[in-house]
Amino acid sequence: MENEKIIVLDFGGQYNQLIARRVRECNVYCEIASYRTDLEEIKAQHPKGIIFTGGPNSVYDPASPTYTKEIFELGIPILGICYGAQLMMHLLGGRVGRAPVREYGKIEVQVDTNTALFTDVSPSTICWMSHNDYIEEIAPGFTVTAHSAHCPAAAMQDVSRGLYAVQFHPEVLHTPEGKKMLSNFVYQVCGCHGDWKMDTFVESTIASLRAKVGNGRVLCALSGGVDSSVAAVLLSKAVGNQLTCVFVDTGLMRKNEGDEVEAVFGPEGPYQLHFIRVNAQERFFSKLAGVTDPETKRKIIGEEFIRVFEEEAKKIGAVDFLVQGTIYPDVVESGLGGESTVIKSHHNVGGLPDYVDFKEIIEPLRNLFKDEVRQAGLELGIPHYLVYRQPFPGPGLGIRIIGEVTPDKVQMVQEADAVFREEVASAGLDTQINQYFAALTNMHSVGVMGDERTYDYAIALRAVTTTDFMTAESAELPWELLGKVANRIVNEVPHVNRVLYDCTGKPPATIEFE
Ligand code: GLN
């Protein structure tokens, strides 16, 4: 059975993914499509509603993105947001121009609560605005349903045609009642029932994977990260022992991580699948010996990973399917689906193996946002600590050791990191900080321990808060916690005599060190 669907028509706005996420949080499935998508293609998807996004352009500039007016005649409800609102007015005979006062930030807006969109919204509500243009004159057939001090037409509707428009951004958290408005749109205006739920997703995905794979054999590179774990469990539930998971222990994982992955996915764990752990630590260390350049290290690790994986795949022989843990933001950011300009190369470690003999790729998480992958993981019974695992870079500790990587240094950083994680968790801060870890600086410095001069390494601690990992703030950890961690590390980890805390944000620094 097909899910109800809302289509977000992307005009190049910054928050297109956010709109889709918010709609899905209302339990309605939502996909992003570029404004270049053909009307016929939109119609063929039978959306229950369409949302036009914001965008950087001005509608009165002839070179700006636009859409055929026929879309307003389909009888499908449409909500225009910011640029989308302006475009709707412009196309339907209203007038858009440069605003005498541009609005940016949180603005108080008066809304008509006797309308579908603003049902149960406070009559005066804070909305986030970001526009230079404004709607000077609404299009015929519309009525104004909200205004602010400097924006006479902050929202408008033509109920008979199912057309709605808002100048502000309901999708961002700075609009506290925005989610309510989006929910009103999908439920009250579009008449959705809310059939997008992770338990049914899990069930129907397992059924369709089973149908697709048939008697075929499936191969999966398991990293222990959330995405590949959830993808593997879906396939295991669908086809059991027809699935082989190869887990490459690079030696660059966090303390005990390899064993943790094995405990869940190995023969002692709860899932039916063939689990192959390749202990390739030595191979990685020997390739990395003497290498100090960060990019070279990344490349070596990525390539070696592929080589190891290929060797295992050759032993298995031809398979029918290769599983990839691609998720929806990867799809959108690689230029498919929306207007996103962030072009990411393939997100999986080092790209696709060249010599694995398979017929087809399966990407069971291709339509999910990260939060949804996590929910699906919990539905599937994957342990909480695995599902809520912090982001961990593909090259692992290889890029948390500045300069040359050696087994001794890996051990130092593993131990220091384990201490830090333990103390952050026991201070109850693990859910408030988005990412935190220890890195080994390549710096030696003089210290004194037991009356003896030392000349040892410095560990750097990093902890950040962020919502999207694109920008981040250094977390203000309590001094007491930092002191305790520093003390334990210096005492428990040989050859470390100094602990530093990184208080730079991103930008200008990155979250990882290399
Ligand atoms: N570029 C348009 C304006 O400045 C729309 C902005 C937006 O969609 N955020 O008004």
Coordinates of C-alpha atoms and ligand atoms in Angstrom, one line a residue:
M1 CA 0.0 0.0 0.0
E2 CA 1.2 3.5 -0.9
N3 CA 1.7 6.0 1.8
E4 CA 0.0 9.4 1.7
K5 CA 2.5 11.8 0.4
I6 CA 3.3 15.5 0.5
I7 CA 5.7 17.0 -2.0
V8 CA 8.0 19.8 -1.1
L9 CA 8.8 21.7 -4.3
D10 CA 12.2 23.1 -3.8
F11 CA 13.0 26.6 -5.0
G12 CA 16.5 26.6 -3.5
G13 CA 15.6 27.5 0.1
Q14 CA 17.9 26.7 3.0
Y15 CA 15.4 24.8 5.0
N16 CA 14.0 22.4 2.4
Q17 CA 15.0 19.3 4.4
L18 CA 13.6 20.8 7.6
I19 CA 10.2 21.2 6.0
A20 CA 10.2 17.5 5.0
R21 CA 11.3 16.5 8.4
R22 CA 8.6 18.5 10.2
V23 CA 5.9 17.0 7.9
R24 CA 7.2 13.6 8.6
E25 CA 7.2 14.3 12.4
C26 CA 3.4 14.8 11.8
N27 CA 3.4 11.2 10.6
V28 CA 2.9 12.1 6.9
Y29 CA 5.4 11.0 4.4
C30 CA 7.1 13.8 2.5
E31 CA 9.6 14.0 -0.3
I32 CA 11.6 16.9 -1.8
A33 CA 11.5 17.6 -5.5
S34 CA 13.2 20.3 -7.5
Y35 CA 11.1 23.0 -9.0
R36 CA 12.5 21.7 -12.3
T37 CA 10.3 18.6 -11.9
D38 CA 7.7 18.2 -14.5
L39 CA 4.1 18.7 -13.6
E40 CA 3.2 15.3 -15.0
E41 CA 5.7 13.7 -12.7
I42 CA 4.2 15.5 -9.7
K43 CA 0.7 14.4 -10.7
A44 CA 1.8 10.8 -11.1
Q45 CA 2.8 10.7 -7.5
H46 CA -0.7 11.6 -6.3
P47 CA 0.4 14.0 -3.5
K48 CA -2.1 14.9 -0.9
G49 CA -0.5 18.3 -0.8
I50 CA 2.4 20.4 -2.1
I51 CA 4.6 22.9 -0.3
F52 CA 6.6 25.5 -2.1
T53 CA 9.8 26.3 -0.3
G54 CA 11.6 29.6 0.3
G55 CA 14.5 30.7 -1.9
P56 CA 17.1 33.3 -2.3
N57 CA 15.7 34.9 -5.5
S58 CA 13.1 37.6 -6.2
V59 CA 10.0 36.5 -8.1
Y60 CA 9.9 39.7 -10.2
D61 CA 13.3 38.9 -11.6
P62 CA 12.6 37.1 -14.8
A63 CA 15.5 34.7 -14.3
S64 CA 14.1 33.5 -11.0
P65 CA 12.9 29.9 -10.5
T66 CA 9.2 29.6 -11.3
Y67 CA 6.6 26.9 -12.0
T68 CA 3.7 26.4 -14.4
K69 CA 0.5 28.0 -13.2
E70 CA -1.4 24.8 -14.0
I71 CA -0.2 23.4 -10.7
F72 CA -2.8 25.6 -9.0
E73 CA -5.6 24.0 -11.0
L74 CA -4.9 20.4 -10.0
G75 CA -7.2 20.6 -7.0
I76 CA -4.3 19.6 -4.7
P77 CA -3.8 21.9 -1.7
I78 CA -0.6 24.0 -1.9
L79 CA 1.2 25.9 0.9
G80 CA 3.7 28.5 -0.2
I81 CA 6.4 29.5 2.3
C82 CA 8.3 32.8 1.9
Y83 CA 9.6 32.8 -1.7
G84 CA 7.0 30.1 -2.3
A85 CA 4.3 32.5 -1.0
Q86 CA 5.6 35.3 -3.1
L87 CA 5.7 33.1 -6.2
M88 CA 2.1 32.0 -5.7
M89 CA 1.0 35.6 -5.4
H90 CA 3.1 36.7 -8.4
L91 CA 1.8 33.9 -10.6
L92 CA -1.8 34.4 -9.6
G93 CA -2.0 38.1 -10.2
G94 CA -0.8 39.7 -7.0
R95 CA 2.2 42.0 -6.7
V96 CA 5.6 41.4 -5.0
G97 CA 8.2 44.1 -4.5
R98 CA 11.1 45.2 -2.4
A99 CA 9.8 45.7 1.2
P100 CA 10.3 49.1 2.7
V101 CA 11.4 47.4 5.9
R102 CA 13.1 44.0 5.6
E103 CA 12.3 41.6 8.3
Y104 CA 14.8 39.2 9.7
G105 CA 14.5 37.2 12.9
K106 CA 11.8 36.5 15.4
I107 CA 8.8 38.7 14.6
E108 CA 5.4 39.0 16.3
V109 CA 2.6 38.0 13.9
Q110 CA -1.1 38.4 14.4
V111 CA -3.0 35.5 13.0
D112 CA -6.6 34.7 12.3
T113 CA -7.3 31.7 14.4
N114 CA -10.6 31.0 12.7
T115 CA -8.7 29.6 9.7
A116 CA -7.7 26.0 9.1
L117 CA -4.0 26.9 9.1
F118 CA -4.0 28.7 12.4
T119 CA -6.4 26.6 14.3
D120 CA -5.2 26.3 17.9
V121 CA -2.4 28.7 17.3
S122 CA -2.1 31.8 19.6
P123 CA -3.6 34.9 18.1
S124 CA -0.3 36.7 18.5
T125 CA 2.5 34.3 17.8
I126 CA 6.3 34.6 17.2
C127 CA 7.3 33.6 13.7
W128 CA 10.7 33.6 12.1
M129 CA 11.1 35.8 9.1
S130 CA 13.9 36.2 6.6
H131 CA 12.9 38.4 3.6
N132 CA 13.8 41.4 1.6
D133 CA 10.7 41.3 -0.7
Y134 CA 7.1 41.4 0.5
I135 CA 3.7 40.9 -0.9
E136 CA 2.4 44.3 -1.8
E137 CA -0.9 43.1 -3.1
I138 CA -2.4 39.7 -2.7
A139 CA -3.8 37.9 -5.7
P140 CA -7.5 38.0 -6.6
G141 CA -9.6 35.5 -4.6
F142 CA -7.3 35.5 -1.6
T143 CA -7.8 37.0 1.9
V144 CA -5.2 38.0 4.3
T145 CA -5.0 35.8 7.4
A146 CA -2.0 37.2 9.3
H147 CA 0.0 40.4 9.5
S148 CA 3.0 41.8 11.4
A149 CA 4.0 45.4 12.0
H150 CA 5.9 45.7 8.8
C151 CA 4.3 42.9 6.8
P152 CA 0.6 43.6 5.9
A153 CA 0.3 40.2 4.2
A154 CA 2.1 37.7 6.4
A155 CA -0.3 34.9 5.5
M156 CA -3.2 34.5 3.0
Q157 CA -5.5 31.9 1.8
D158 CA -8.0 31.0 -0.9
V159 CA -10.0 28.2 0.7
S160 CA -12.0 27.5 -2.4
R161 CA -8.9 26.6 -4.4
G162 CA -7.0 25.1 -1.4
L163 CA -4.2 27.7 -1.7
Y164 CA -2.3 28.9 1.4
A165 CA 0.7 31.1 1.7
V166 CA 2.9 32.3 4.6
Q167 CA 5.7 34.9 4.5
F168 CA 7.4 33.4 7.5
H169 CA 9.1 30.1 8.0
P170 CA 7.0 27.6 10.0
E171 CA 9.6 24.8 9.6
V172 CA 12.3 26.3 11.8
L173 CA 12.2 25.9 15.6
H174 CA 12.4 29.7 15.9
T175 CA 8.7 29.6 15.0
P176 CA 7.4 27.9 18.1
E177 CA 3.9 27.2 16.7
G178 CA 5.2 26.4 13.2
K179 CA 4.8 22.7 13.6
K180 CA 1.2 23.2 14.6
M181 CA 0.7 25.1 11.4
L182 CA 2.3 22.5 9.2
S183 CA 0.2 19.8 11.0
N184 CA -2.9 21.9 10.4
F185 CA -2.0 22.1 6.7
V186 CA -1.5 18.3 6.3
Y187 CA -4.4 17.2 8.4
Q188 CA -7.0 19.9 8.1
V189 CA -6.3 21.2 4.6
C190 CA -4.9 18.2 2.8
G191 CA -7.0 15.6 4.8
C192 CA -4.1 13.3 5.6
H193 CA -4.6 10.5 8.1
G194 CA -1.0 10.2 9.3
D195 CA 0.0 6.8 8.0
W196 CA 3.8 7.3 8.1
K197 CA 5.0 5.5 11.2
M198 CA 8.2 3.7 11.9
D199 CA 6.6 0.4 13.0
T200 CA 4.7 0.1 9.8
F201 CA 7.8 1.3 7.8
V202 CA 9.8 -1.5 9.4
E203 CA 7.1 -4.1 8.7
S204 CA 6.5 -3.1 5.1
T205 CA 10.2 -2.7 4.3
I206 CA 11.0 -6.2 5.6
A207 CA 8.2 -7.6 3.4
S208 CA 9.3 -5.7 0.3
L209 CA 13.0 -6.7 0.9
R210 CA 11.9 -10.3 1.2
A211 CA 10.0 -10.0 -2.1
K212 CA 12.9 -8.3 -3.8
V213 CA 15.7 -10.6 -2.6
G214 CA 13.8 -13.8 -3.1
N215 CA 16.4 -16.6 -2.8
G216 CA 19.3 -14.2 -3.6
R217 CA 22.4 -13.6 -1.6
V218 CA 23.1 -10.3 0.0
L219 CA 26.4 -8.7 1.2
C220 CA 26.7 -5.8 3.6
A221 CA 29.7 -3.9 4.8
L222 CA 28.9 -3.3 8.5
S223 CA 30.7 -0.5 10.2
G224 CA 28.9 -0.6 13.5
G225 CA 27.5 2.8 12.8
V226 CA 23.8 3.5 13.1
D227 CA 22.9 3.4 9.4
S228 CA 24.7 0.2 8.4
S229 CA 23.5 -1.5 11.6
V230 CA 19.8 -0.7 10.9
A231 CA 20.2 -1.6 7.2
A232 CA 21.7 -5.0 8.3
V233 CA 19.0 -5.8 10.8
L234 CA 16.3 -5.0 8.3
L235 CA 17.9 -7.5 5.9
S236 CA 18.5 -10.0 8.5
K237 CA 14.8 -10.0 9.5
A238 CA 13.9 -10.2 5.8
V239 CA 16.2 -12.9 4.6
G240 CA 18.2 -14.2 7.6
N241 CA 21.1 -16.3 6.5
Q242 CA 21.1 -15.2 3.0
L243 CA 22.7 -12.1 4.4
T244 CA 26.5 -11.9 5.0
C245 CA 27.8 -9.0 6.9
V246 CA 31.5 -8.2 6.7
F247 CA 32.9 -6.1 9.6
V248 CA 36.4 -4.8 9.0
D249 CA 38.2 -4.1 12.3
T250 CA 40.6 -1.4 11.2
G251 CA 42.2 -1.1 14.6
L252 CA 41.1 2.5 14.5
M253 CA 37.8 2.1 16.4
R254 CA 37.1 3.2 19.9
K255 CA 38.0 1.1 22.9
N256 CA 36.1 -2.2 22.8
E257 CA 34.0 -1.2 19.8
G258 CA 35.0 -4.1 17.6
D259 CA 33.9 -6.5 20.4
E260 CA 30.7 -4.6 20.9
V261 CA 29.8 -4.9 17.2
E262 CA 30.6 -8.6 17.3
A263 CA 28.4 -9.1 20.4
V264 CA 25.4 -7.7 18.6
F265 CA 25.9 -9.1 15.1
G266 CA 28.1 -12.1 15.7
P267 CA 26.9 -15.7 16.4
E268 CA 26.2 -14.9 20.0
G269 CA 23.9 -12.0 19.1
P270 CA 20.2 -12.1 18.5
Y271 CA 20.2 -11.8 14.7
Q272 CA 20.2 -14.4 12.0
L273 CA 23.0 -13.7 9.5
H274 CA 26.5 -14.7 8.5
F275 CA 28.9 -12.4 10.4
I276 CA 32.5 -12.2 9.3
R277 CA 34.9 -10.1 11.3
V278 CA 38.2 -9.3 9.7
N279 CA 40.9 -8.3 12.1
A280 CA 42.8 -6.2 9.7
Q281 CA 44.6 -4.0 12.3
E282 CA 48.1 -4.9 11.2
R283 CA 47.4 -4.2 7.6
F284 CA 46.1 -0.7 8.4
F285 CA 49.0 0.1 10.8
S286 CA 51.6 -1.0 8.3
K287 CA 50.1 1.1 5.5
L288 CA 49.9 4.1 7.9
A289 CA 53.5 3.8 9.2
G290 CA 55.4 7.1 8.6
V291 CA 52.4 8.9 7.0
T292 CA 51.6 12.3 8.6
D293 CA 49.5 14.2 6.0
P294 CA 45.8 14.1 7.0
E295 CA 44.4 13.7 3.5
T296 CA 46.9 10.9 2.7
K297 CA 45.9 9.2 5.9
R298 CA 42.2 9.4 5.0
K299 CA 42.8 8.1 1.5
I300 CA 44.9 5.2 2.8
I301 CA 42.3 4.2 5.3
G302 CA 39.5 4.4 2.8
E303 CA 41.3 2.4 0.2
E304 CA 42.6 -0.2 2.5
F305 CA 39.0 -0.7 3.8
I306 CA 37.8 -1.3 0.2
R307 CA 40.7 -3.8 -0.5
V308 CA 39.9 -5.8 2.7
F309 CA 36.2 -5.8 1.9
E310 CA 36.9 -6.9 -1.7
E311 CA 39.1 -9.8 -0.6
E312 CA 36.3 -11.0 1.7
A313 CA 33.7 -10.6 -1.0
K314 CA 35.9 -12.6 -3.4
K315 CA 36.0 -15.5 -0.9
I316 CA 32.2 -15.4 -0.7
G317 CA 31.9 -15.3 -4.5
A318 CA 29.1 -13.8 -6.6
V319 CA 26.2 -12.2 -4.7
D320 CA 23.0 -10.7 -6.0
F321 CA 22.8 -7.6 -3.8
L322 CA 25.1 -5.2 -2.1
V323 CA 23.6 -3.2 0.8
Q324 CA 24.4 0.4 1.3
G325 CA 23.4 2.5 4.3
T326 CA 22.5 5.6 2.2
I327 CA 20.0 7.9 4.0
Y328 CA 17.7 10.6 2.7
P329 CA 20.0 13.6 3.3
D330 CA 22.7 11.8 1.3
V331 CA 20.3 11.5 -1.6
V332 CA 19.2 15.1 -1.4
E333 CA 22.7 16.4 -0.9
S334 CA 24.1 14.5 -3.8
G335 CA 21.9 16.6 -6.0
L336 CA 18.9 14.3 -6.4
G337 CA 15.5 15.3 -5.3
G338 CA 16.1 18.9 -4.4
E339 CA 18.0 22.1 -5.3
S340 CA 20.7 21.5 -2.8
T341 CA 24.1 22.8 -3.8
V342 CA 26.0 20.8 -1.3
I343 CA 27.5 18.1 -3.4
K344 CA 28.8 15.2 -1.3
S345 CA 30.8 12.5 -2.8
H346 CA 29.6 9.1 -1.8
H347 CA 29.2 9.1 1.9
N348 CA 30.4 5.5 2.6
V349 CA 34.0 4.9 3.5
G350 CA 36.1 5.5 0.4
G351 CA 33.3 4.9 -2.1
L352 CA 32.0 1.7 -3.7
P353 CA 34.2 -1.3 -4.1
D354 CA 35.1 -1.9 -7.7
Y355 CA 35.6 -5.6 -7.8
V356 CA 32.7 -6.9 -5.8
D357 CA 30.6 -9.1 -8.0
F358 CA 27.0 -8.1 -7.4
K359 CA 24.0 -7.4 -9.6
E360 CA 22.2 -4.6 -7.7
I361 CA 22.5 -2.2 -4.8
I362 CA 19.8 -2.1 -2.1
E363 CA 19.4 1.0 0.0
P364 CA 16.7 0.3 2.5
L365 CA 17.1 3.6 4.3
R366 CA 17.2 5.8 1.2
N367 CA 14.0 7.6 2.2
L368 CA 14.8 8.1 5.9
F369 CA 16.1 11.0 7.9
K370 CA 18.6 10.2 10.6
D371 CA 16.0 10.5 13.4
E372 CA 13.8 8.1 11.5
V373 CA 16.7 5.6 11.1
R374 CA 17.1 5.7 14.8
Q375 CA 13.4 5.2 15.5
A376 CA 13.5 2.3 13.0
G377 CA 16.5 0.9 14.9
L378 CA 14.7 1.0 18.2
E379 CA 11.6 -0.7 16.5
L380 CA 13.9 -3.4 15.4
G381 CA 15.3 -4.0 18.9
I382 CA 18.8 -2.7 18.3
P383 CA 20.4 -1.7 21.6
H384 CA 19.9 1.9 22.6
Y385 CA 23.6 2.6 22.9
L386 CA 24.1 1.5 19.3
V387 CA 21.2 3.5 18.0
Y388 CA 22.2 6.7 19.7
R389 CA 25.9 6.2 19.1
Q390 CA 27.8 9.5 18.4
P391 CA 28.8 10.3 14.9
F392 CA 32.2 8.6 14.2
P393 CA 34.3 9.5 11.2
G394 CA 34.9 6.8 8.6
P395 CA 38.8 6.9 9.1
G396 CA 38.1 6.5 12.8
L397 CA 40.8 7.3 15.3
G398 CA 43.2 7.7 12.4
I399 CA 42.2 11.3 12.2
R400 CA 42.0 11.8 15.9
I401 CA 45.7 11.2 16.1
I402 CA 47.6 14.2 14.7
G403 CA 50.5 13.1 12.6
E404 CA 51.7 9.5 12.3
V405 CA 49.4 6.7 13.6
T406 CA 51.0 3.9 15.6
P407 CA 49.4 1.1 17.7
D408 CA 50.7 2.8 20.8
K409 CA 49.1 6.1 20.0
V410 CA 45.9 4.4 19.1
Q411 CA 45.9 2.8 22.5
M412 CA 46.6 6.1 24.3
V413 CA 43.7 7.8 22.5
Q414 CA 41.3 4.9 23.1
E415 CA 42.0 4.9 26.8
A416 CA 41.8 8.6 27.2
D417 CA 38.6 8.7 25.2
A418 CA 37.0 5.9 27.2
V419 CA 37.8 7.8 30.4
F420 CA 36.2 11.0 29.0
R421 CA 33.1 9.2 27.8
E422 CA 32.7 7.5 31.1
E423 CA 32.9 10.7 33.1
V424 CA 30.6 12.7 30.7
A425 CA 28.0 10.0 31.0
S426 CA 28.3 9.7 34.8
A427 CA 27.9 13.5 35.0
G428 CA 24.6 13.0 33.1
L429 CA 25.8 15.2 30.2
D430 CA 26.0 12.5 27.5
T431 CA 22.5 13.4 26.1
Q432 CA 23.1 17.1 26.2
I433 CA 26.4 17.2 24.3
N434 CA 26.2 16.1 20.7
Q435 CA 29.7 14.9 20.2
Y436 CA 32.6 14.5 22.5
F437 CA 35.9 12.7 22.3
A438 CA 39.6 12.7 23.1
A439 CA 42.3 13.2 20.4
L440 CA 46.0 12.8 20.6
T441 CA 47.9 15.9 19.8
N442 CA 51.4 15.3 18.4
M443 CA 52.8 17.6 20.9
H444 CA 55.3 16.5 23.6
S445 CA 55.8 18.7 26.6
V446 CA 57.6 18.7 29.8
G447 CA 55.9 17.5 33.0
V448 CA 56.7 16.3 36.4
M449 CA 55.4 13.0 37.9
G450 CA 56.7 11.4 41.1
D451 CA 59.4 14.0 41.3
E452 CA 60.7 12.9 37.9
R453 CA 60.8 15.0 34.8
T454 CA 58.6 13.6 32.0
Y455 CA 58.5 14.5 28.3
D456 CA 55.2 13.1 27.1
Y457 CA 52.1 13.6 25.0
A458 CA 49.2 16.0 25.4
I459 CA 45.6 14.8 25.0
A460 CA 43.0 17.2 23.6
L461 CA 39.4 16.9 24.8
R462 CA 36.7 18.1 22.4
A463 CA 33.0 18.4 23.2
V464 CA 30.5 20.3 21.0
T465 CA 26.8 21.2 20.9
T466 CA 25.2 21.4 17.6
T467 CA 21.9 20.7 15.8
D468 CA 23.2 19.9 12.4
F469 CA 27.0 19.4 12.7
M470 CA 27.5 22.1 10.0
T471 CA 28.2 24.6 12.7
A472 CA 28.9 23.8 16.4
E473 CA 29.7 25.5 19.7
S474 CA 32.3 24.2 22.1
A475 CA 30.4 22.9 25.1
E476 CA 30.8 24.7 28.4
L477 CA 31.7 21.6 30.5
P478 CA 31.8 22.1 34.2
W479 CA 35.4 22.8 35.4
E480 CA 35.0 20.0 38.0
L481 CA 34.3 17.5 35.3
L482 CA 37.2 18.6 33.2
G483 CA 39.5 18.5 36.2
K484 CA 38.4 15.0 37.1
V485 CA 38.9 13.7 33.5
A486 CA 42.3 15.4 33.2
N487 CA 43.4 13.8 36.5
R488 CA 42.2 10.4 35.5
I489 CA 43.8 10.5 32.1
V490 CA 47.2 11.6 33.3
N491 CA 47.1 8.9 36.0
E492 CA 45.6 6.0 33.9
V493 CA 47.1 6.5 30.5
P494 CA 50.8 6.0 30.2
H495 CA 52.8 8.6 28.3
V496 CA 50.2 11.4 28.7
N497 CA 51.2 14.2 31.0
R498 CA 49.0 17.0 29.9
V499 CA 45.3 17.4 29.0
L500 CA 43.9 20.4 27.0
Y501 CA 40.3 21.4 26.3
D502 CA 39.4 22.7 22.8
C503 CA 37.2 25.8 23.2
T504 CA 37.0 26.7 19.5
G505 CA 33.7 26.5 17.7
K506 CA 33.0 25.4 14.1
P507 CA 33.8 27.5 12.2
P508 CA 36.7 28.4 12.5
A509 CA 37.7 25.0 13.7
T510 CA 36.2 21.7 12.5
I511 CA 34.8 19.2 14.9
E512 CA 37.4 16.5 14.1
F513 CA 41.1 17.4 14.2
E514 CA 42.2 16.3 10.8
Ligands
GLN1 N1 14.3 36.1 -1.7 C1 13.0 36.4 -1.1 C2 13.0 37.6 -0.2 O1 14.0 38.1 0.1 C3 12.5 35.2 -0.4 C4 13.3 34.9 0.8 C5 13.0 33.5 1.4 O2 12.4 32.7 0.8 N2 13.6 33.3 2.6 O3 12.0 38.0 0.2

